[in-house]
Structures are given as structure tokens and as C-alpha cells.
mmCIF file of N, CA, C and O in Angstrom:
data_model
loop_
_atom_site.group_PDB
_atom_site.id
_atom_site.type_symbol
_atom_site.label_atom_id
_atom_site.label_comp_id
_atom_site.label_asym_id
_atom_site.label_seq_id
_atom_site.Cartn_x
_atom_site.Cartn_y
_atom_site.Cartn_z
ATOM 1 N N UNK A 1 38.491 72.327 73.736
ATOM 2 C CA UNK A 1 38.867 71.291 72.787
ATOM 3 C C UNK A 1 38.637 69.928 73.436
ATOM 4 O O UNK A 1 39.310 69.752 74.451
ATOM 5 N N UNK A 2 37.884 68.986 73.098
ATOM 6 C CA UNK A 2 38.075 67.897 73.275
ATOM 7 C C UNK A 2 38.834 66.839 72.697
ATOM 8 O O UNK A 2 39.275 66.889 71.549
ATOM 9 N N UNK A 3 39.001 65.822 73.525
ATOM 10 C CA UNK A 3 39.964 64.060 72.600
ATOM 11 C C UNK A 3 39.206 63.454 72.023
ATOM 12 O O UNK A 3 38.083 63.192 72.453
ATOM 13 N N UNK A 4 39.655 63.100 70.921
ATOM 14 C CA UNK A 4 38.904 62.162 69.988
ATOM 15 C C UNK A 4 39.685 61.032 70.696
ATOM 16 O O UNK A 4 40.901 60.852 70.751
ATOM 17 N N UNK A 5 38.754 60.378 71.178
ATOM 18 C CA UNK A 5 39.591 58.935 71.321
ATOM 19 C C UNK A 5 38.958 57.547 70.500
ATOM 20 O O UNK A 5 37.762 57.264 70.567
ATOM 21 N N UNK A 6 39.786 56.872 69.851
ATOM 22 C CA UNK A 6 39.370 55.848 68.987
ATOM 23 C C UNK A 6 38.948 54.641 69.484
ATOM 24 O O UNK A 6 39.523 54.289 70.514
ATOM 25 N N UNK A 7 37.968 53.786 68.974
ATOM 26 C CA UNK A 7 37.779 52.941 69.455
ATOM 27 C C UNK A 7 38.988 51.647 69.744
ATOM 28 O O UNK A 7 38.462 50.539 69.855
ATOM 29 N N UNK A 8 39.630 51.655 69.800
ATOM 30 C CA UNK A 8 40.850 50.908 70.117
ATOM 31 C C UNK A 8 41.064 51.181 71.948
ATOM 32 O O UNK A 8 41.302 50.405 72.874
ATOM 33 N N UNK A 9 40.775 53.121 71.848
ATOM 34 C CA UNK A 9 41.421 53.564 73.524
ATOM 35 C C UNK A 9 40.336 53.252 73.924
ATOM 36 O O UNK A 9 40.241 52.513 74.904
ATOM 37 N N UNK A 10 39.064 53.806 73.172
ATOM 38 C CA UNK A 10 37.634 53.204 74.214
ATOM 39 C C UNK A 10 37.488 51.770 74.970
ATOM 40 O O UNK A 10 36.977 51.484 76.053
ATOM 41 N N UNK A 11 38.348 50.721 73.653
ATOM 42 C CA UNK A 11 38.222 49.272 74.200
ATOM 43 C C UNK A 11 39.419 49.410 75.112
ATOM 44 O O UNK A 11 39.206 48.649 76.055
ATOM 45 N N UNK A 12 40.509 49.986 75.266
ATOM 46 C CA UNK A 12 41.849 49.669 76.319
ATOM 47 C C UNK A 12 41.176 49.871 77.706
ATOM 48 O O UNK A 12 41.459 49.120 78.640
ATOM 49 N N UNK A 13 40.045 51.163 77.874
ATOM 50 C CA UNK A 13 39.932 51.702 79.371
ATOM 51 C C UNK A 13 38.168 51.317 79.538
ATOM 52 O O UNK A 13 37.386 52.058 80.132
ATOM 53 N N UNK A 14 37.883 50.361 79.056
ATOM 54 C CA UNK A 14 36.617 49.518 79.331
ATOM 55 C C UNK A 14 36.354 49.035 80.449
ATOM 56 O O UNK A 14 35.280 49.267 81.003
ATOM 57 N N UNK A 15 37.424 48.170 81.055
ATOM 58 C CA UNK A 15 37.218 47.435 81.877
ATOM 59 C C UNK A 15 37.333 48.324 82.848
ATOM 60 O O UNK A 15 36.584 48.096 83.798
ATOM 61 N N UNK A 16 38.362 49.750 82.997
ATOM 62 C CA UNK A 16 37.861 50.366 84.246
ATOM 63 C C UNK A 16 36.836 50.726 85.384
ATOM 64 O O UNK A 16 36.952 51.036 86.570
ATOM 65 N N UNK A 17 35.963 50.581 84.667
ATOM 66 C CA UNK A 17 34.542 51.055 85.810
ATOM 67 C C UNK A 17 34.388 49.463 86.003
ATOM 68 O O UNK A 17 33.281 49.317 86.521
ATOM 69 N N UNK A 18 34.782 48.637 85.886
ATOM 70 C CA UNK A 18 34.467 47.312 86.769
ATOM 71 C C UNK A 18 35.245 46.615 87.597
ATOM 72 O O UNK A 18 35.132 45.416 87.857
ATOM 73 N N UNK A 19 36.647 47.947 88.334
ATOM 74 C CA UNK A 19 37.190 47.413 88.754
ATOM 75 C C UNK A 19 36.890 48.455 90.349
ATOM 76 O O UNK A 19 36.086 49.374 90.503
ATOM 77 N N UNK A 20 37.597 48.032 91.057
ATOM 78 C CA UNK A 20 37.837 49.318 92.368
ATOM 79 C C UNK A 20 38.370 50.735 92.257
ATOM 80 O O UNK A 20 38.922 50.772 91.158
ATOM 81 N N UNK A 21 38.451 51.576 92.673
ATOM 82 C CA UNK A 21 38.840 52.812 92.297
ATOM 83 C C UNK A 21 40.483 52.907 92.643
ATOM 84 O O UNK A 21 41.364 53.618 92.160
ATOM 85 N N UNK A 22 40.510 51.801 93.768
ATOM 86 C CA UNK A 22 41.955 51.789 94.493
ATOM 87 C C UNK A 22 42.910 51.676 93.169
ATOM 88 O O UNK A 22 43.784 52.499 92.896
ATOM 89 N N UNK A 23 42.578 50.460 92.358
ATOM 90 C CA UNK A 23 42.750 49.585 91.049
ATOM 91 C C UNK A 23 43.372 50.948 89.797
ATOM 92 O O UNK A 23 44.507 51.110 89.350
ATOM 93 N N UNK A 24 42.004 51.793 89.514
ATOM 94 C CA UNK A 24 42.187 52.836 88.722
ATOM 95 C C UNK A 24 43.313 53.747 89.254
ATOM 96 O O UNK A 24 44.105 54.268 88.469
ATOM 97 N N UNK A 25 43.390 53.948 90.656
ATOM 98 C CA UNK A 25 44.549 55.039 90.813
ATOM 99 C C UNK A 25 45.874 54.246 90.874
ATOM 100 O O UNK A 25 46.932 54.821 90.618
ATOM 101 N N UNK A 26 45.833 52.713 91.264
ATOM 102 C CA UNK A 26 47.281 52.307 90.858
ATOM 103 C C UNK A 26 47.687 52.191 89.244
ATOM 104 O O UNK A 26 48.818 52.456 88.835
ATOM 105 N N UNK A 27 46.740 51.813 88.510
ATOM 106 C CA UNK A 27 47.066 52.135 86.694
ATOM 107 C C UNK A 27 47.657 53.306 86.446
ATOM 108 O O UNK A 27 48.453 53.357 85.509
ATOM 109 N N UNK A 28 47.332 54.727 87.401
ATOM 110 C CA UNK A 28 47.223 55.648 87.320
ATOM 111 C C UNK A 28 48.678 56.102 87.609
ATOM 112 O O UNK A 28 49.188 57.067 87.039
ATOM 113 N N UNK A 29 49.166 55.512 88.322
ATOM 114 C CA UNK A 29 50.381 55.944 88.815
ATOM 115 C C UNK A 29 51.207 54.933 87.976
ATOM 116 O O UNK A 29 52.258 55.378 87.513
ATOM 117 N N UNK A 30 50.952 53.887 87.760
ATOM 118 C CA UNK A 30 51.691 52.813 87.050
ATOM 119 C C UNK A 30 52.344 53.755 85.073
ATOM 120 O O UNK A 30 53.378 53.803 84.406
ATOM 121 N N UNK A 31 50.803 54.323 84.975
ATOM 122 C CA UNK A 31 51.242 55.363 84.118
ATOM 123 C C UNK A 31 52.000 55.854 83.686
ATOM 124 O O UNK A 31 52.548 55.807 82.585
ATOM 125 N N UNK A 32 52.210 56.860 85.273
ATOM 126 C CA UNK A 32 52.959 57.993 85.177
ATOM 127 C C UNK A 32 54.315 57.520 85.350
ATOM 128 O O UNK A 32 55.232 58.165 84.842
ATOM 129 N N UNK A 33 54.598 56.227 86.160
ATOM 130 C CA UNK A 33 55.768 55.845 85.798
ATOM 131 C C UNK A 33 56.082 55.141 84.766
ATOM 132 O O UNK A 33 57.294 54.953 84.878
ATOM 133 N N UNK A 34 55.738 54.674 83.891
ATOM 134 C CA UNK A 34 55.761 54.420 82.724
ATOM 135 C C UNK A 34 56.581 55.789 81.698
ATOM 136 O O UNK A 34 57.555 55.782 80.945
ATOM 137 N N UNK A 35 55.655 56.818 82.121
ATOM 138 C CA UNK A 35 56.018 57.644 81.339
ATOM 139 C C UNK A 35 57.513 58.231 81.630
ATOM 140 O O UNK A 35 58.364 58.674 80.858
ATOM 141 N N UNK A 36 57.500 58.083 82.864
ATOM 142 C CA UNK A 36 59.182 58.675 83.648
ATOM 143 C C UNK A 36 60.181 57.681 83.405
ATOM 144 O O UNK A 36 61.340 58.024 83.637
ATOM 145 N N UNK A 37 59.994 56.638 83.028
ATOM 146 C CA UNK A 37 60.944 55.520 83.463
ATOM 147 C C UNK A 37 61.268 54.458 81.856
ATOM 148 O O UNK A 37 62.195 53.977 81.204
ATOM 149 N N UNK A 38 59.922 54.555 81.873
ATOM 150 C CA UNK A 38 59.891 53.505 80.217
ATOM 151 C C UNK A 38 59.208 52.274 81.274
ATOM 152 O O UNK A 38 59.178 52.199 82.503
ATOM 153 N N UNK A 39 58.661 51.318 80.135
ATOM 154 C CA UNK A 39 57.913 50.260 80.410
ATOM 155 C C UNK A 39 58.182 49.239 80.901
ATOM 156 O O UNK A 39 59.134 48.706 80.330
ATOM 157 N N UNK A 40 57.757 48.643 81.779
ATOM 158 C CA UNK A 40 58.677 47.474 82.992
ATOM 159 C C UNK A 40 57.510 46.054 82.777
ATOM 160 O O UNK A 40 56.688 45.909 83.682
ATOM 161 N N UNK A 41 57.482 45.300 81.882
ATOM 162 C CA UNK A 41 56.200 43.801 82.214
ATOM 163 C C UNK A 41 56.416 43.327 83.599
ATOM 164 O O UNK A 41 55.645 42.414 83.894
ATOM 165 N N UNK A 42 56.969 43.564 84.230
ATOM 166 C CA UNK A 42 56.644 42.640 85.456
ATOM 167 C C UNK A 42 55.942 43.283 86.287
ATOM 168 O O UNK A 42 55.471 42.640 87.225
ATOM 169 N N UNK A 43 55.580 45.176 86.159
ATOM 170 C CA UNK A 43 54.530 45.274 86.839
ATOM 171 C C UNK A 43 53.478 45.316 86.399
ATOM 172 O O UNK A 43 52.492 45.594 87.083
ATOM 173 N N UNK A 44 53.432 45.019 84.999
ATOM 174 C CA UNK A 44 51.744 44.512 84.216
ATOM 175 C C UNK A 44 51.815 43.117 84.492
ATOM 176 O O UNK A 44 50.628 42.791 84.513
ATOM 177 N N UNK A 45 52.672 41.827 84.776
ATOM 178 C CA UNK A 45 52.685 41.013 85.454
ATOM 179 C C UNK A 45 51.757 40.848 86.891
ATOM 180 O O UNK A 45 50.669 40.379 87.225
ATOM 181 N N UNK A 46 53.086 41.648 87.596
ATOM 182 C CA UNK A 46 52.006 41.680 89.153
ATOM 183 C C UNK A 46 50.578 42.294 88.797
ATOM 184 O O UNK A 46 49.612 41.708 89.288
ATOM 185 N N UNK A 47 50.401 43.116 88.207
ATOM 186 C CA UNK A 47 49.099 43.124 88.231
ATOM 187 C C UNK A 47 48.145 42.693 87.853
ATOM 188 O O UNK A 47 47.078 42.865 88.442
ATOM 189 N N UNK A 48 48.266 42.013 86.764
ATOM 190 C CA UNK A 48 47.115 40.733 85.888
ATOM 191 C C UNK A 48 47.193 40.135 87.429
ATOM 192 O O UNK A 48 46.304 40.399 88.239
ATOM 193 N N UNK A 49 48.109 39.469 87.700
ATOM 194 C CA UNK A 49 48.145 38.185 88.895
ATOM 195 C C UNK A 49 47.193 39.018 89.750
ATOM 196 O O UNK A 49 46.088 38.545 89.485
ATOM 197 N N UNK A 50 47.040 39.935 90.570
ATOM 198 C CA UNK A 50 46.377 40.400 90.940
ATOM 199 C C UNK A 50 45.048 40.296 90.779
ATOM 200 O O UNK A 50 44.308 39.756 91.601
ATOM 201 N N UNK A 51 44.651 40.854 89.619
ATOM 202 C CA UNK A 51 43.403 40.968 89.231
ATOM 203 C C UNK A 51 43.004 40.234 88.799
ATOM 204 O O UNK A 51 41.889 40.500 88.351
ATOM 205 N N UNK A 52 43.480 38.833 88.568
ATOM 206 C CA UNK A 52 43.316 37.772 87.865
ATOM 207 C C UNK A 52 43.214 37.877 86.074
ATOM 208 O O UNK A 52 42.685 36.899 85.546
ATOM 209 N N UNK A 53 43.508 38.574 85.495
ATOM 210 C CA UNK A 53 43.082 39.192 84.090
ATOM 211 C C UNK A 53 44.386 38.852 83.525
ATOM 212 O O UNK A 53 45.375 38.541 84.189
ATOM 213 N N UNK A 54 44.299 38.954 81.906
ATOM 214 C CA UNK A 54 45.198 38.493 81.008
ATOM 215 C C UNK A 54 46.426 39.591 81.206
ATOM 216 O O UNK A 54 46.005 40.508 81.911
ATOM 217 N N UNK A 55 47.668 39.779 80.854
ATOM 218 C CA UNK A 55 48.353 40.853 80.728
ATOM 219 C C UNK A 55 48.212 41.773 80.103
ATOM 220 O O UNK A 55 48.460 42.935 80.427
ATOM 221 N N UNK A 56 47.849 41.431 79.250
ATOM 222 C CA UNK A 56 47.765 42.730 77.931
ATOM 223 C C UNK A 56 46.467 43.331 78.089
ATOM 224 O O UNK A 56 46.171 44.397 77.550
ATOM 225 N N UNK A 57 45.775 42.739 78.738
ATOM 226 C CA UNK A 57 44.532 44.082 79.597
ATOM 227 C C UNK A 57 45.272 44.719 80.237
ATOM 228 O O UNK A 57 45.447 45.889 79.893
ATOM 229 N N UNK A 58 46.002 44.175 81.436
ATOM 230 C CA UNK A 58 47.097 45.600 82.202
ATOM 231 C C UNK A 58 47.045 46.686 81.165
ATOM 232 O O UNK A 58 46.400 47.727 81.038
ATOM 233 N N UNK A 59 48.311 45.818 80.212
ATOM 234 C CA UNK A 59 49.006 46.703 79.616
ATOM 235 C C UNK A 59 48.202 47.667 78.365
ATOM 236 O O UNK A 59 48.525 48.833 78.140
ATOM 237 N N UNK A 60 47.691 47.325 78.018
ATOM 238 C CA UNK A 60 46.686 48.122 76.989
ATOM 239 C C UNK A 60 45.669 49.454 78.001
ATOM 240 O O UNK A 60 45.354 50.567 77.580
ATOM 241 N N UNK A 61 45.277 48.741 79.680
ATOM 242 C CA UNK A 61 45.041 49.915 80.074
ATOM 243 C C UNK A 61 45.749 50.920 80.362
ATOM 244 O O UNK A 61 45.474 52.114 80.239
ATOM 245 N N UNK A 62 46.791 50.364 80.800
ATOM 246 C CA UNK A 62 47.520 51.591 81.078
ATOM 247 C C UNK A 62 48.339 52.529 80.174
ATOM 248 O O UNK A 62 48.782 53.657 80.386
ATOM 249 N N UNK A 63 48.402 51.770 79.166
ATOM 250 C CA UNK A 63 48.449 52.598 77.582
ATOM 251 C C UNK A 63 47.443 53.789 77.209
ATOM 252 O O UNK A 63 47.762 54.830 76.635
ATOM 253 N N UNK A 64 46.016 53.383 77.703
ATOM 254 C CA UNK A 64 45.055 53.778 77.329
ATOM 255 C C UNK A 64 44.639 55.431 78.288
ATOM 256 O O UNK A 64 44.034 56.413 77.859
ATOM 257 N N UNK A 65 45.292 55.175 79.784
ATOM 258 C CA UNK A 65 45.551 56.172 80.409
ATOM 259 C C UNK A 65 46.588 56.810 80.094
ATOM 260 O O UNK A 65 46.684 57.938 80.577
ATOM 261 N N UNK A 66 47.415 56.441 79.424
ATOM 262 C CA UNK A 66 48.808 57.202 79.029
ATOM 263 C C UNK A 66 48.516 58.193 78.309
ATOM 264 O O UNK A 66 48.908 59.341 78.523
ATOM 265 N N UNK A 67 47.738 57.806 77.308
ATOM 266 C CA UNK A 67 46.984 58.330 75.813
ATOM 267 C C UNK A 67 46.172 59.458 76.577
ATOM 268 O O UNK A 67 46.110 60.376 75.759
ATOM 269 N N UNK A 68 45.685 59.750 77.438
ATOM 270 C CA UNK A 68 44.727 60.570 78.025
ATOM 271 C C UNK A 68 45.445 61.387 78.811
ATOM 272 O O UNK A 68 45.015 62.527 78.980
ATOM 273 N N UNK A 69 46.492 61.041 79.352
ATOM 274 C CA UNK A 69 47.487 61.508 80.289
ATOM 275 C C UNK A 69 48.003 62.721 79.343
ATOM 276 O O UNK A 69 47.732 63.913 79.488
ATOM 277 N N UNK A 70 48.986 62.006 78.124
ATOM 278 C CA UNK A 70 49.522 62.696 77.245
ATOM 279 C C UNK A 70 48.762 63.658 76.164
ATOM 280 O O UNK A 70 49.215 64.598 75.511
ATOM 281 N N UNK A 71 47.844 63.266 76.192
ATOM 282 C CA UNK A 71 47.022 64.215 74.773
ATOM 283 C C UNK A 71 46.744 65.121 75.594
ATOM 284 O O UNK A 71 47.204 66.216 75.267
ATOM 285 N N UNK A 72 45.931 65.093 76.933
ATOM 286 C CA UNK A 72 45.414 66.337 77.420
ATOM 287 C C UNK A 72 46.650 67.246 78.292
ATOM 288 O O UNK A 72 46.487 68.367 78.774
ATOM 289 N N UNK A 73 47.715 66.546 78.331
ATOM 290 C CA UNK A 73 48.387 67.940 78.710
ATOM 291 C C UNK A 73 49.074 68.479 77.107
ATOM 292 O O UNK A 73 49.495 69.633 77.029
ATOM 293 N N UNK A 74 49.121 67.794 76.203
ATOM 294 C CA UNK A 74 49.516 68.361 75.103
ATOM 295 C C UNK A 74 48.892 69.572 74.406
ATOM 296 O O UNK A 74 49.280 70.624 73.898
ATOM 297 N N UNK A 75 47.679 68.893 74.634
ATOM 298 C CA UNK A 75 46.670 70.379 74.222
ATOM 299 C C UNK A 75 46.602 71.557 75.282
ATOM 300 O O UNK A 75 46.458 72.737 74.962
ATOM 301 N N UNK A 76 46.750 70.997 76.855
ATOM 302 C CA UNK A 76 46.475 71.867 77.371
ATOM 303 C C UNK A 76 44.705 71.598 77.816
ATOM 304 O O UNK A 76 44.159 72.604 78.268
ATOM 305 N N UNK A 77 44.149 70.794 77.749
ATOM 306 C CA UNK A 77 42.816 71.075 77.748
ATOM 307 C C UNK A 77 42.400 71.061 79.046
ATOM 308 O O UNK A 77 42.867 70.259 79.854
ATOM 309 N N UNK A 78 41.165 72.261 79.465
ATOM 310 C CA UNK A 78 40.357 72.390 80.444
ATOM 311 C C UNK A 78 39.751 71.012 81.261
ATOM 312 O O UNK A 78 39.264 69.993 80.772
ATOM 313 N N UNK A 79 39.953 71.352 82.594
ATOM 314 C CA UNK A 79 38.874 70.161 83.543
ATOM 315 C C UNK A 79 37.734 69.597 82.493
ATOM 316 O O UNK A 79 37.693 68.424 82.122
ATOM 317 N N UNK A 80 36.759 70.691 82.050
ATOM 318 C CA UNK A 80 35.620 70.729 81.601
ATOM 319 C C UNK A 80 35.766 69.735 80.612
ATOM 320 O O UNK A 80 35.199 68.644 80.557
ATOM 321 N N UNK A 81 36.673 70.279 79.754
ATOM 322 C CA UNK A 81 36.538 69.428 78.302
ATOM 323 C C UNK A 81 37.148 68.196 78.551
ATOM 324 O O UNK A 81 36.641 67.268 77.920
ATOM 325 N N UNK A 82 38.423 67.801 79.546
ATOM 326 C CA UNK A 82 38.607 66.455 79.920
ATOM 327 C C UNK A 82 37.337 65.949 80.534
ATOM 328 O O UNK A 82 37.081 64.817 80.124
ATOM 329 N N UNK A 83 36.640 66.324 81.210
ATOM 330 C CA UNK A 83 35.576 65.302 81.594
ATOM 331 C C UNK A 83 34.700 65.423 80.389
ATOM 332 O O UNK A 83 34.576 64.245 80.056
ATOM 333 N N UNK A 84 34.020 66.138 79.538
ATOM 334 C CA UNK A 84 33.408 65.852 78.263
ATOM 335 C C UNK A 84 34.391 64.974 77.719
ATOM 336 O O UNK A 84 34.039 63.840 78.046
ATOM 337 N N UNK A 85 35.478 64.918 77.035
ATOM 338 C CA UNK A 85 36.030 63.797 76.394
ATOM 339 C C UNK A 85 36.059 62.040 76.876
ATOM 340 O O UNK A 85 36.254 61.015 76.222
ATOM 341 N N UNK A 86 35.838 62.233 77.969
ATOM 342 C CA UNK A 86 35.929 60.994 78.773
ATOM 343 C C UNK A 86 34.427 60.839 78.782
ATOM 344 O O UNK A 86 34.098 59.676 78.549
ATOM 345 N N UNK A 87 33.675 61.456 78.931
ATOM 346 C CA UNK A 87 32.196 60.979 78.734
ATOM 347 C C UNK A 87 31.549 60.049 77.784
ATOM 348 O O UNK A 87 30.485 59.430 77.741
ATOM 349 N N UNK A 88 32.229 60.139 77.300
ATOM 350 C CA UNK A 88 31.784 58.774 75.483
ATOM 351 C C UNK A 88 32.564 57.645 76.400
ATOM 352 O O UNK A 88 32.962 56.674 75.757
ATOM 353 N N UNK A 89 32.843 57.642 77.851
ATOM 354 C CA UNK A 89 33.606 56.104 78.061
ATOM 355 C C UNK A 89 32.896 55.379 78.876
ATOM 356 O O UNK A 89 33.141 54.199 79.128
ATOM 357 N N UNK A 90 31.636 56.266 79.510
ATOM 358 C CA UNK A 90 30.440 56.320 80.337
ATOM 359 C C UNK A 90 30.674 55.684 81.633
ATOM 360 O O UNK A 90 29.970 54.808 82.133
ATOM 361 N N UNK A 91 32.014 56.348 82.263
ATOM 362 C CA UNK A 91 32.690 56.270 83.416
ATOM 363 C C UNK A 91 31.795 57.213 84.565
ATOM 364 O O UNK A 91 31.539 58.409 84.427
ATOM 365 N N UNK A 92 31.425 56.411 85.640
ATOM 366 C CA UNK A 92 30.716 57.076 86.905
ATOM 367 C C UNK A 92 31.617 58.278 87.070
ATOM 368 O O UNK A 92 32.667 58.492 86.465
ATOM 369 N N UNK A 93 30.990 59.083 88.056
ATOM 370 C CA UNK A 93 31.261 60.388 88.646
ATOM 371 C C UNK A 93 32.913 59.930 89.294
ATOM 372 O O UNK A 93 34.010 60.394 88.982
ATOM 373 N N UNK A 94 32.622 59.040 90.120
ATOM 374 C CA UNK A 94 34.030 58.663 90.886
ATOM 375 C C UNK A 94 35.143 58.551 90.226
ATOM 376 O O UNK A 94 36.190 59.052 90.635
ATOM 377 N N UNK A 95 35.030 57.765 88.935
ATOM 378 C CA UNK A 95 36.032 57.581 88.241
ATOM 379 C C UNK A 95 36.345 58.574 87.459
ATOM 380 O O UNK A 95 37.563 58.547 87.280
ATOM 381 N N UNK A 96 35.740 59.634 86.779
ATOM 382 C CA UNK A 96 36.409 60.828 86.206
ATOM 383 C C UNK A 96 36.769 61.568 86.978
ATOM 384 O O UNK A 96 37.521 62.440 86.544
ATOM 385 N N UNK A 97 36.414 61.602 88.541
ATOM 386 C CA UNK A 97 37.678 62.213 89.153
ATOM 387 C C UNK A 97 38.339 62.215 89.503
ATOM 388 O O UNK A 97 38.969 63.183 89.928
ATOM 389 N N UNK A 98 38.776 60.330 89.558
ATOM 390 C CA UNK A 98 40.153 59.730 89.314
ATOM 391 C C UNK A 98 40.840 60.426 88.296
ATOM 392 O O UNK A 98 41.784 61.207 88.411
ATOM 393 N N UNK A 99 40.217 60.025 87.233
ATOM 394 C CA UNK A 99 41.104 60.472 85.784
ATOM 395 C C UNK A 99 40.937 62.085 86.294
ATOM 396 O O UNK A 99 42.139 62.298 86.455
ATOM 397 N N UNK A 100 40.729 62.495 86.411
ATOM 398 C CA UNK A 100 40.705 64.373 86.652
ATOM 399 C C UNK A 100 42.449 64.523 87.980
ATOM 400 O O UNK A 100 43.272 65.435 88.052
ATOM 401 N N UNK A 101 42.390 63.623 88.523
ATOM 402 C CA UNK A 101 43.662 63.846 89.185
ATOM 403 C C UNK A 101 44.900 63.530 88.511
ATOM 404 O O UNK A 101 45.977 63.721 89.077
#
């Protein structure tokens, strides 16, 4: 089974492949605490400041990994078909095996 993901999530996780990978695995974890904890702006704060970028890029990416986080363990779906679903985002090798962790 693959994710349909809408162009809304396509535009949230855009800017990923133009950032560092270090970058992608802190969203990544920023995520998952998100998901454990509920949503905190001051670390989509520190991180715009960081990256120099607006906030609501943070925050829309890491929404956008949430969405990927959550759908594919909902379904349950295979390595395989998570990296086919993520392929329409035309993310390098490196970075889907970010998202694969």
C-alpha cells in the first residue's frame, strides 16, 4: 500500500533535500516529540533562528514528517512501499533513509 500524500505535504517537506541531513534527523526527532509531548513553538523558534527560515517552514515541516510518521505506521506499510510513497518527493538516496529510520 502506498501514501497518497497531497500537495499541501509535498509543499511542507520540499525544502528537505536542501538542507543537511543532520537538519532532517533533528525535524525527525523534533517529530517524534511532538507526537509524545504535544507541540512546543519555541523549538520551531530555535530552529527557524537556526536555519535562518520563516517559522512556519519549521513548523509545517515537521507536520509534514508527522503525517508520514503517522500514516505509515497506521497502515502498517512495508520499507518498500514507504520508499515508493516518498518517491513523488524526489528525495536523494540519503534522505529516504533518513525518513526510513
Amino acid at each position: 500500500m502506498l501514501l497518497v500524500l497531497s500537495e499541501d505535504h509535498k509543499e511542507h517537506l520540499a525544502f528537505l533535500p536542501k538542507v543537511d541531513a543532520a537538519v532532517v534527523r533533528e525535524f525527525g526527532r523534533i517529530a517524534l516529540e511532538f507526537l509524545r509531548r504535544g507541540s512546543s513553538p519555541k523549538i520551531y523558534e530555535g530552529a527557524a533562528r537556526k536555519l535562518c527560515v520563516p517559522v512556519d517552514m519549521v513548523q509545517h515541516g515537521v507536520e509534514g514528517l508527522m503525517f508520514l510518521m503517522t500514516e505509515s505506521s497506521k497502515h502498517m506499510i512495508s520499507e518498500m512501499d514507504f520508499l515508493d510513497s516518498v518517491l513523488a518527493l524526489g528525495f536523494g538516496d540519503e534522505l529516504n533513509q533518513i525518513l526510513l529510520q
